[in-house]
Coordinates of C-alpha atoms and ligand atoms in Angstrom, one line a residue:
M13 CA 0.0 0.2 -0.1
T14 CA 1.2 3.6 -0.8
T15 CA -0.3 5.3 1.8
A16 CA -2.8 5.1 3.8
P17 CA -5.7 7.9 5.1
T18 CA -4.5 9.4 8.4
T19 CA -8.6 9.3 9.1
A20 CA -11.3 5.8 8.8
T21 CA -12.9 7.7 6.1
R22 CA -14.4 5.3 3.2
L23 CA -11.6 5.4 0.8
R24 CA -12.8 7.4 -2.1
E25 CA -13.3 5.4 -6.1
F26 CA -12.3 6.8 -9.8
D27 CA -15.8 7.8 -10.1
D28 CA -16.2 9.9 -7.1
L29 CA -13.1 12.5 -8.1
P30 CA -13.9 15.5 -9.9
G31 CA -12.6 16.3 -12.9
P32 CA -12.8 18.5 -16.3
R33 CA -15.6 16.2 -18.4
G34 CA -15.3 14.0 -21.5
V35 CA -17.0 13.1 -24.1
P36 CA -17.5 9.9 -25.8
V37 CA -15.4 6.9 -26.3
F38 CA -12.3 9.8 -27.1
G39 CA -13.3 11.2 -23.2
N40 CA -10.7 13.9 -22.8
L41 CA -7.5 12.9 -24.7
L42 CA -9.4 15.2 -27.3
Q43 CA -8.2 18.1 -25.2
V44 CA -5.2 16.9 -24.1
D45 CA -2.4 18.8 -26.5
S46 CA 0.4 16.7 -25.9
T47 CA 2.8 20.3 -26.8
R48 CA 1.1 21.6 -23.3
L49 CA 0.3 18.7 -21.7
H50 CA 2.2 19.9 -18.5
L51 CA 0.5 23.4 -18.0
Q52 CA -3.5 21.4 -18.8
L53 CA -2.9 19.6 -15.7
E54 CA -1.2 22.2 -14.0
Q55 CA -4.4 24.1 -14.7
W56 CA -6.7 21.5 -13.4
C57 CA -5.1 20.9 -10.3
E58 CA -6.2 24.6 -10.0
V59 CA -9.9 24.1 -10.7
Y60 CA -10.5 20.2 -9.2
G61 CA -8.0 20.7 -6.7
P62 CA -4.8 17.9 -6.0
I63 CA -6.5 14.7 -7.0
Y64 CA -8.7 14.3 -9.8
K65 CA -9.4 11.7 -12.6
L66 CA -9.6 11.9 -16.1
R67 CA -10.3 9.3 -19.2
L68 CA -7.6 9.1 -22.3
G69 CA -9.6 7.1 -24.3
P70 CA -9.7 3.7 -22.9
R71 CA -6.8 4.3 -20.2
S72 CA -8.5 6.2 -16.3
A73 CA -5.8 8.3 -14.8
V74 CA -5.5 10.3 -11.7
V75 CA -3.6 12.8 -12.2
V76 CA -1.8 14.4 -8.5
G77 CA -0.3 17.4 -8.0
D78 CA 0.6 17.4 -4.0
H79 CA 4.3 16.9 -3.7
E80 CA 3.9 13.8 -0.3
L81 CA 1.0 11.5 -2.5
I82 CA 3.4 11.4 -5.7
A83 CA 6.6 10.9 -3.3
A84 CA 5.0 8.1 -2.2
A85 CA 4.1 6.4 -5.6
L86 CA 7.5 7.8 -6.9
R87 CA 9.4 5.5 -4.2
D88 CA 6.5 2.4 -4.8
R89 CA 9.5 1.5 -7.8
P90 CA 9.9 -1.1 -8.9
D91 CA 6.7 -3.3 -7.3
G92 CA 3.7 -1.0 -6.7
F93 CA 3.8 1.3 -9.7
R94 CA 5.5 0.5 -13.5
R95 CA 6.3 2.8 -16.6
T96 CA 3.1 2.5 -18.5
T97 CA 2.8 -0.1 -20.9
K98 CA 0.8 2.3 -23.6
L99 CA 5.2 4.1 -23.6
E100 CA 7.0 0.0 -24.3
Q101 CA 4.3 0.0 -27.7
V102 CA 4.8 3.1 -29.0
W103 CA 8.3 2.5 -28.1
T104 CA 8.6 -0.1 -29.7
E105 CA 6.4 0.2 -32.6
L106 CA 8.8 2.8 -34.3
G107 CA 11.7 0.0 -33.9
L108 CA 12.9 1.2 -30.6
T109 CA 16.0 -1.1 -28.8
G110 CA 14.5 -0.4 -24.4
G111 CA 16.9 0.1 -22.4
V112 CA 16.6 1.2 -18.4
F113 CA 14.0 4.5 -18.4
G114 CA 11.4 1.8 -20.2
A115 CA 12.4 -1.3 -18.5
N116 CA 9.9 -3.1 -15.2
G117 CA 10.3 -5.8 -12.8
E118 CA 13.4 -7.6 -13.0
S119 CA 14.5 -6.6 -16.5
W120 CA 14.6 -3.2 -14.9
R121 CA 16.4 -4.0 -11.8
R122 CA 19.5 -6.4 -13.7
Q123 CA 19.9 -3.6 -15.6
R124 CA 19.5 -0.3 -13.8
R125 CA 22.4 -1.9 -11.9
M126 CA 24.7 -2.3 -14.5
V127 CA 24.0 1.7 -16.0
M128 CA 24.7 3.0 -11.6
A129 CA 28.2 1.1 -12.0
A130 CA 29.2 4.1 -15.2
F131 CA 28.1 6.8 -12.9
D132 CA 30.5 6.6 -10.3
P133 CA 32.9 9.8 -9.4
G134 CA 36.0 7.4 -10.6
H135 CA 34.5 6.9 -13.4
V136 CA 33.2 10.5 -14.1
R137 CA 36.5 12.7 -12.3
R138 CA 38.4 9.8 -15.4
Y139 CA 35.9 11.4 -17.8
H140 CA 36.8 15.2 -16.6
P141 CA 39.0 16.0 -19.1
A142 CA 36.7 14.6 -22.6
L143 CA 34.5 17.3 -20.4
Q144 CA 37.5 19.8 -20.3
R145 CA 37.7 19.4 -24.3
V146 CA 33.5 19.5 -25.1
A147 CA 33.9 22.1 -23.1
L148 CA 36.5 24.5 -25.7
R149 CA 34.5 23.7 -28.2
L150 CA 31.6 24.9 -27.2
V151 CA 34.4 28.0 -26.4
E152 CA 34.7 28.1 -29.6
R153 CA 31.7 27.6 -31.4
W154 CA 30.5 31.2 -28.7
Q155 CA 33.6 32.5 -30.3
Q156 CA 32.7 32.6 -33.1
A157 CA 29.4 33.8 -32.7
A158 CA 30.4 36.4 -30.9
R159 CA 32.7 37.0 -34.0
Q160 CA 30.1 37.2 -36.3
G161 CA 28.0 39.0 -34.4
A162 CA 25.4 36.2 -34.7
A163 CA 22.7 35.2 -32.6
I164 CA 23.3 31.4 -30.6
D165 CA 19.9 29.1 -31.0
L166 CA 20.7 28.3 -27.2
R167 CA 19.1 24.7 -27.8
E168 CA 21.0 24.1 -30.6
D169 CA 24.0 25.1 -29.6
L170 CA 23.8 23.1 -26.0
M171 CA 21.7 19.8 -27.2
R172 CA 25.3 20.0 -29.5
F173 CA 27.0 20.6 -26.5
T174 CA 25.0 17.9 -23.9
V175 CA 25.1 15.0 -27.1
D176 CA 28.8 15.3 -27.1
A177 CA 29.8 14.8 -23.8
I178 CA 27.1 11.4 -22.6
A179 CA 29.2 10.4 -26.2
G180 CA 32.5 10.5 -24.3
L181 CA 31.6 9.4 -21.3
A182 CA 29.3 6.7 -22.1
F183 CA 30.5 5.3 -25.2
G184 CA 33.5 7.4 -24.9
A185 CA 33.2 8.1 -29.0
E186 CA 34.0 11.8 -30.3
V187 CA 31.7 12.5 -31.8
N188 CA 32.1 16.2 -32.1
T189 CA 29.1 17.6 -32.7
L190 CA 29.7 21.3 -31.8
Q191 CA 32.0 21.3 -34.9
S192 CA 29.9 19.2 -37.4
G193 CA 28.0 20.9 -39.6
E194 CA 23.7 20.5 -40.2
D195 CA 23.2 16.4 -40.4
V196 CA 24.5 15.0 -36.6
I197 CA 22.7 12.5 -34.7
Q198 CA 21.0 14.9 -32.6
E199 CA 19.1 15.8 -36.1
H200 CA 17.8 12.3 -36.1
L201 CA 17.8 11.4 -32.3
N202 CA 15.6 15.2 -32.1
R203 CA 12.7 13.5 -34.3
L204 CA 12.5 10.4 -31.6
F205 CA 11.2 12.3 -28.5
P206 CA 8.7 14.5 -29.6
A207 CA 7.2 11.5 -32.0
V208 CA 7.6 8.9 -28.5
F209 CA 4.6 11.2 -26.6
K210 CA 2.3 12.5 -29.5
R211 CA 1.9 8.7 -30.0
I212 CA 1.3 8.7 -26.5
F213 CA -1.0 10.7 -26.6
A214 CA -3.2 10.6 -29.8
P215 CA -6.9 10.0 -30.0
L216 CA -5.9 7.4 -33.3
P217 CA -2.8 5.9 -34.4
T218 CA -2.9 7.8 -38.3
W219 CA 0.5 6.9 -38.6
R220 CA -0.4 3.4 -39.4
W221 CA -2.3 4.0 -42.3
F222 CA -2.0 7.1 -43.6
P223 CA 1.8 7.9 -43.1
S224 CA 3.1 11.5 -43.1
A225 CA 6.1 13.0 -44.3
E226 CA 6.8 13.0 -40.2
D227 CA 6.1 9.8 -40.2
R228 CA 8.1 9.1 -43.1
A229 CA 11.1 10.6 -42.4
L230 CA 10.7 9.0 -38.7
V231 CA 11.5 6.2 -39.7
R232 CA 14.8 7.6 -41.8
S233 CA 15.9 9.1 -38.8
V234 CA 15.4 5.4 -36.3
A235 CA 17.3 3.9 -39.1
E236 CA 20.4 6.6 -39.3
V237 CA 19.3 6.4 -34.7
N238 CA 20.2 2.2 -34.7
A239 CA 23.1 2.4 -36.8
A240 CA 25.2 5.1 -35.2
V241 CA 23.9 3.3 -31.9
D242 CA 25.6 0.2 -34.1
G243 CA 28.2 2.1 -34.4
F244 CA 28.9 2.2 -30.6
I245 CA 28.9 -0.9 -30.2
A246 CA 30.9 -1.6 -33.2
Q247 CA 34.2 0.5 -31.6
G248 CA 33.6 -0.8 -28.5
R249 CA 33.6 -5.2 -28.8
K250 CA 37.0 -4.0 -31.7
R251 CA 38.6 -2.0 -27.9
L252 CA 37.6 -5.0 -25.9
Q253 CA 39.1 -7.4 -28.7
E254 CA 42.3 -5.2 -29.3
N255 CA 43.0 -4.0 -25.3
P256 CA 41.3 -7.3 -23.4
A257 CA 42.9 -5.4 -20.0
L258 CA 39.7 -3.0 -20.5
R259 CA 37.3 -6.2 -19.9
E260 CA 39.0 -5.8 -15.6
H261 CA 39.0 -1.9 -16.0
P262 CA 36.3 -1.3 -18.7
S263 CA 36.9 3.1 -19.1
N264 CA 33.9 3.0 -20.0
L265 CA 29.5 3.1 -19.6
L266 CA 29.2 0.8 -22.9
E267 CA 32.4 -1.6 -22.2
A268 CA 30.9 -2.3 -19.1
M269 CA 28.1 -3.2 -20.5
L270 CA 29.4 -5.1 -23.5
V271 CA 31.1 -7.1 -20.6
A272 CA 28.4 -7.7 -18.6
A273 CA 26.6 -8.9 -21.2
D274 CA 29.2 -11.6 -22.7
E275 CA 29.3 -13.8 -18.3
P276 CA 27.0 -16.9 -18.6
D277 CA 23.2 -16.0 -17.4
S278 CA 23.9 -12.7 -17.8
G279 CA 20.6 -13.1 -19.8
M280 CA 22.1 -9.8 -21.3
D281 CA 22.5 -9.8 -25.5
D282 CA 23.4 -6.4 -27.6
R283 CA 20.6 -5.9 -27.6
Q284 CA 19.8 -4.9 -24.9
V285 CA 23.1 -3.3 -24.8
A286 CA 21.9 -1.4 -27.8
G287 CA 18.5 -0.4 -25.3
N288 CA 20.5 1.1 -23.3
V289 CA 23.2 3.5 -25.5
L290 CA 20.4 4.6 -26.9
T291 CA 18.5 5.8 -23.7
M292 CA 21.9 7.2 -22.8
L293 CA 22.0 9.3 -25.3
L294 CA 18.1 10.3 -25.3
A295 CA 17.9 11.2 -21.7
G296 CA 21.0 12.6 -21.1
E297 CA 20.5 15.7 -24.5
D298 CA 17.3 17.3 -24.0
T299 CA 16.8 17.2 -20.4
T300 CA 20.6 18.8 -19.9
A301 CA 20.2 21.5 -22.7
N302 CA 17.8 22.9 -21.7
T303 CA 18.1 23.0 -18.0
L304 CA 20.6 25.2 -19.6
A305 CA 18.9 26.7 -22.0
W306 CA 16.0 28.1 -18.9
M307 CA 18.7 29.0 -16.3
I308 CA 20.4 31.1 -18.9
H309 CA 17.2 32.9 -19.9
L310 CA 15.7 32.9 -15.3
L311 CA 19.3 34.3 -14.8
W312 CA 19.3 37.1 -17.8
Q313 CA 15.8 38.4 -16.4
N314 CA 17.7 38.5 -12.9
P315 CA 20.2 40.2 -13.2
D316 CA 21.3 40.2 -9.4
A317 CA 21.5 36.2 -9.5
L318 CA 24.1 36.8 -13.1
A319 CA 26.6 39.2 -11.5
K320 CA 26.9 36.9 -8.1
A321 CA 27.1 33.9 -10.8
T322 CA 29.7 35.6 -13.0
A323 CA 31.7 36.6 -9.8
E324 CA 31.6 33.3 -9.0
A325 CA 32.9 31.8 -12.7
R326 CA 35.7 34.5 -13.3
R327 CA 37.2 34.2 -9.4
V328 CA 36.8 30.3 -10.0
C329 CA 37.9 30.0 -13.8
A330 CA 40.8 32.9 -13.3
D331 CA 42.7 32.0 -15.7
G332 CA 39.4 31.2 -18.3
Q333 CA 40.1 27.7 -18.7
P334 CA 37.1 25.2 -18.2
P335 CA 36.7 24.5 -14.6
T336 CA 38.7 21.2 -13.4
I337 CA 36.7 18.9 -11.3
D338 CA 37.5 20.1 -7.9
Q339 CA 37.4 23.2 -9.1
I340 CA 33.2 22.3 -10.5
G341 CA 33.2 21.5 -6.7
Q342 CA 33.5 25.6 -5.9
L343 CA 30.5 26.3 -8.2
D344 CA 28.3 26.3 -4.9
Y345 CA 26.5 29.4 -6.3
I346 CA 26.1 28.2 -9.9
E347 CA 25.2 25.2 -8.9
A348 CA 22.3 26.6 -7.0
C349 CA 21.1 28.8 -9.6
A350 CA 20.7 25.7 -11.3
H351 CA 18.7 23.8 -8.4
E352 CA 16.9 27.3 -8.1
S353 CA 15.7 26.9 -12.1
M354 CA 15.2 23.5 -12.3
R355 CA 12.2 24.7 -9.7
L356 CA 10.5 26.6 -11.7
K357 CA 11.3 25.2 -14.9
P358 CA 11.4 21.4 -14.2
V359 CA 12.1 19.5 -17.6
A360 CA 10.7 16.7 -16.5
P361 CA 6.7 18.3 -15.3
Q362 CA 4.8 15.6 -15.7
N363 CA 5.8 11.6 -15.3
T364 CA 3.7 8.9 -15.8
M365 CA 3.5 5.1 -13.7
Q366 CA 0.9 2.8 -14.1
A367 CA 0.0 0.7 -10.4
L368 CA 0.7 -2.7 -11.0
R369 CA -1.9 -4.2 -7.8
D370 CA -4.5 -2.0 -5.9
T371 CA -2.7 0.1 -3.8
T372 CA -4.3 3.6 -2.2
L373 CA -3.1 7.6 -2.7
G374 CA -3.9 9.4 -0.2
D375 CA -7.8 8.4 0.7
V376 CA -8.6 7.4 -3.4
H377 CA -7.9 3.6 -3.9
I378 CA -5.3 3.0 -7.0
P379 CA -6.8 0.1 -8.7
A380 CA -4.0 -2.3 -10.3
G381 CA -3.8 -1.1 -14.4
M382 CA -4.6 2.8 -13.3
L383 CA -1.7 5.6 -15.0
V384 CA -1.1 7.7 -12.3
M385 CA -0.5 11.1 -13.8
A386 CA 2.0 13.2 -11.6
V387 CA 2.1 16.8 -11.5
M388 CA 5.7 17.4 -10.7
R389 CA 5.8 21.3 -10.1
R390 CA 2.8 22.2 -8.5
D391 CA 3.8 22.5 -4.7
A392 CA 7.0 23.5 -5.8
V393 CA 5.6 26.9 -7.1
S394 CA 3.1 27.7 -4.7
E395 CA 3.4 29.5 -1.8
A396 CA 2.2 27.5 0.7
H397 CA 5.2 25.5 0.4
V398 CA 7.5 27.6 -1.2
H399 CA 8.3 31.2 0.9
D400 CA 8.1 33.5 -1.9
A401 CA 7.6 30.8 -4.2
A402 CA 7.8 32.8 -7.4
R403 CA 10.9 34.8 -7.4
F404 CA 14.1 33.5 -9.0
S405 CA 16.2 33.2 -5.5
P406 CA 19.0 31.2 -5.7
E407 CA 20.3 31.5 -2.4
R408 CA 16.9 29.2 -0.9
W409 CA 19.4 26.6 -1.9
L410 CA 22.3 27.7 -0.2
A411 CA 21.9 26.5 3.8
D412 CA 21.5 28.8 6.1
D413 CA 21.2 31.9 4.2
H414 CA 17.5 31.9 4.0
P415 CA 15.7 31.7 7.6
N416 CA 12.4 31.0 6.2
Q417 CA 13.0 28.4 2.9
S418 CA 15.6 25.7 4.3
A419 CA 16.8 24.0 1.2
S420 CA 15.7 20.7 2.9
A421 CA 12.7 21.9 2.6
A422 CA 12.8 23.4 -1.5
K423 CA 14.7 19.8 -1.7
R424 CA 12.0 17.6 -0.8
I425 CA 9.4 19.3 -3.0
S426 CA 11.2 20.2 -6.2
M427 CA 12.0 16.8 -7.3
P428 CA 13.5 17.7 -10.8
F429 CA 14.8 13.8 -11.3
G430 CA 12.6 12.5 -9.3
A431 CA 12.6 10.4 -6.1
G432 CA 12.6 6.9 -4.7
P433 CA 14.3 3.3 -6.6
R434 CA 14.0 5.0 -10.4
I435 CA 15.5 8.0 -9.8
C436 CA 17.6 9.5 -12.4
P437 CA 20.5 8.6 -12.0
G438 CA 22.7 10.8 -14.5
R439 CA 21.4 14.2 -12.0
Y440 CA 24.9 14.6 -10.4
L441 CA 27.4 14.1 -14.4
A442 CA 24.4 16.4 -15.3
L443 CA 25.2 19.0 -12.6
V444 CA 28.5 18.5 -13.7
E445 CA 28.1 19.7 -17.2
I446 CA 25.7 22.3 -16.4
K447 CA 28.4 23.8 -14.3
M448 CA 30.7 23.1 -17.1
A449 CA 28.8 25.4 -20.0
M450 CA 27.8 27.9 -17.3
A451 CA 31.6 28.3 -16.7
V452 CA 33.1 29.0 -19.4
L453 CA 29.7 30.9 -20.7
L454 CA 30.3 33.1 -17.8
S455 CA 34.2 33.3 -17.5
R456 CA 34.9 34.1 -20.9
F457 CA 32.4 36.0 -22.3
D458 CA 29.5 39.1 -21.6
I459 CA 26.8 38.2 -22.5
L460 CA 24.9 40.6 -24.6
D461 CA 21.3 39.2 -24.7
V462 CA 18.9 36.6 -23.9
G463 CA 15.6 36.1 -25.4
T464 CA 12.6 35.3 -28.0
A465 CA 12.3 37.0 -31.5
T466 CA 9.2 38.3 -30.5
G467 CA 10.3 39.2 -27.2
E468 CA 7.7 38.0 -24.6
E469 CA 8.3 35.2 -22.5
P470 CA 9.5 31.4 -24.3
R471 CA 7.0 29.2 -24.9
E472 CA 7.3 26.1 -22.6
L473 CA 6.9 23.0 -25.4
L474 CA 6.4 19.5 -23.8
Q475 CA 8.1 16.2 -25.9
L476 CA 9.1 14.4 -22.7
A477 CA 11.1 16.6 -21.7
M478 CA 10.3 20.4 -21.6
A479 CA 11.9 23.0 -23.9
P480 CA 12.1 27.0 -24.5
V481 CA 10.5 27.7 -27.9
G482 CA 12.5 30.3 -29.9
L483 CA 15.0 31.6 -26.9
K484 CA 18.1 33.2 -28.9
M485 CA 21.6 35.1 -27.0
R486 CA 24.7 37.2 -27.8
V487 CA 27.4 37.5 -26.5
R488 CA 31.3 38.9 -26.5
E489 CA 33.8 37.7 -25.4
H490 CA 34.8 39.4 -22.2
G491 CA 37.6 41.7 -21.8
T492 CA 37.2 43.2 -25.5
S493 CA 34.6 45.4 -26.8
G494 CA 33.4 44.2 -30.2
Ligands
HEM418 C1 19.0 18.8 -16.3 C2 19.4 17.6 -16.9 C3 18.4 16.3 -15.9 C4 16.7 15.8 -15.5 C5 16.1 17.0 -15.1 C6 16.9 14.5 -15.6 C7 15.3 13.9 -15.3 C8 14.8 12.9 -15.0 C9 13.9 12.3 -14.3 C10 12.5 12.8 -14.2 C11 13.8 10.8 -14.6 C12 13.1 10.5 -13.9 C13 12.8 9.5 -12.8 C14 11.9 8.9 -12.0 O1 10.9 8.0 -12.4 O2 11.8 9.4 -11.1 C15 14.8 10.4 -14.9 C16 15.5 9.1 -15.7 C17 16.5 9.2 -16.2 N1 17.8 9.5 -17.0 FE1 17.0 11.8 -16.1 N2 17.7 13.7 -16.2 C18 18.9 14.3 -16.0 C19 19.6 14.1 -16.7 C20 20.6 13.0 -17.2 C21 21.7 12.6 -18.0 C22 22.6 13.2 -18.2 C23 21.3 10.3 -17.3 C24 22.4 10.1 -18.5 C25 23.5 10.3 -19.4 C26 20.5 10.4 -17.2 C27 19.8 9.1 -17.3 C28 18.1 8.6 -16.9 C29 18.5 7.4 -17.3 C30 18.6 6.5 -17.6 C31 16.5 7.2 -16.7 C32 15.8 6.4 -16.1 C33 16.3 5.8 -14.7 C34 15.2 4.7 -14.4 O3 14.0 4.3 -15.3 O4 15.9 3.8 -13.2 N3 19.5 12.2 -17.0 N4 15.7 11.6 -15.3

């Protein structure tokens, strides 16, 4: 059981819950716009309270906005809740191989152990020089933009940064999209997330009957991505063959996974390894890049915080070089800015689970098979839970600096990386990447402008990860007047 109701009142059933009125057959599905689903769920929380119902065609969902109930459900995994069967279906139909993110039960346990081994601090430390090289390429790309007076497309450049970073760490591959032209792997990766998300909420599977140009492009992208993943695996196998000592001390996640798969009775094969190569690329790309883009936007909106973050970057990285791992550890204010950005702009603002057995959430009975949609941002931006909730205040994350709002309270309520046994295994790496990119941006450049073409607040676009739309940045090299 997930949480017990506090009084002996009767449990509420699905039909007892409030919720927006739907239509026959489709229920609320026609009201759902998957690109702004999180905003709709948050708005309905305002109307129906922290727990309400939705019907998504044949599926029933209980929507939960209360952070304590959400945390209880997230912790009750893998036995109480799983990722949804719909996600698995859509993923497989697209021709993609599954990895730890979509796995459940015993298969998830096995893959999670394998993936966690790759994120041990010693490994991340050994990889750090490669991350510094990726950061230097980002600097070169932005120097070029500064010299040409060109506007930087923040999402695009930051995704090149995160793809290069994760490919290096996880696969030992120098992908170098930062210095490439258009036809790079992330052009294809970028199609996958939106397509998966759109299909999960599509009222009808039109792509099966009338494939559009977009659907056909997607088939090509799946083939390209699968070929790239196979290429990483072939390179990994070759390295293991040429250097058998790597079997004892694998130098990256891919090698570790291949070694694990080769163990007798491992239950793993190259296909599962491929699924996790793809998972790393997808899970590590948009999330970190979008978080960085939102953070740069929020800092630009908050000049005092930007000034403090800049001063810290220039003090710690006085030589203008990308920070060492020890210097990364000194960027406390920038880290606080990252946490505050994720509170206000969590790139995973909703997390859908599916009950594996009958359980309860607060006073609501959740039958096996029911979807539970967690609205992650509601309480984190509510005055009832967070002091001065609408304000961008990195100080609230620095213990003792903010008597009204201890860091631990903010941490408990804002869960940008999820919670419980399935919490994001890449969270420390993501913070290192974020601090690295911010340190080189703030120490090497002066930001001249960050904004959208219309000057309006960037729209929040949800495509599994939530992105700012149309955010551009102009910079000049620090110490120049150009
Ligand atoms: C700011 C950056 C990131 C954010 C906000 C983020 C957020 C999340 C969230 C919310 C989940 C779901 C957790 C849950 O269900 O409780 C997740 C899962 C996951 N993330 Fe991240 N993530 C980020 C970066 C990364 C990176 C860099 C990697 C790896 C390279 C990564 C790999 C994964 C994997 C493998 C899972 C699935 C874990 C499982 O199901 O056991 N993430 N992430």
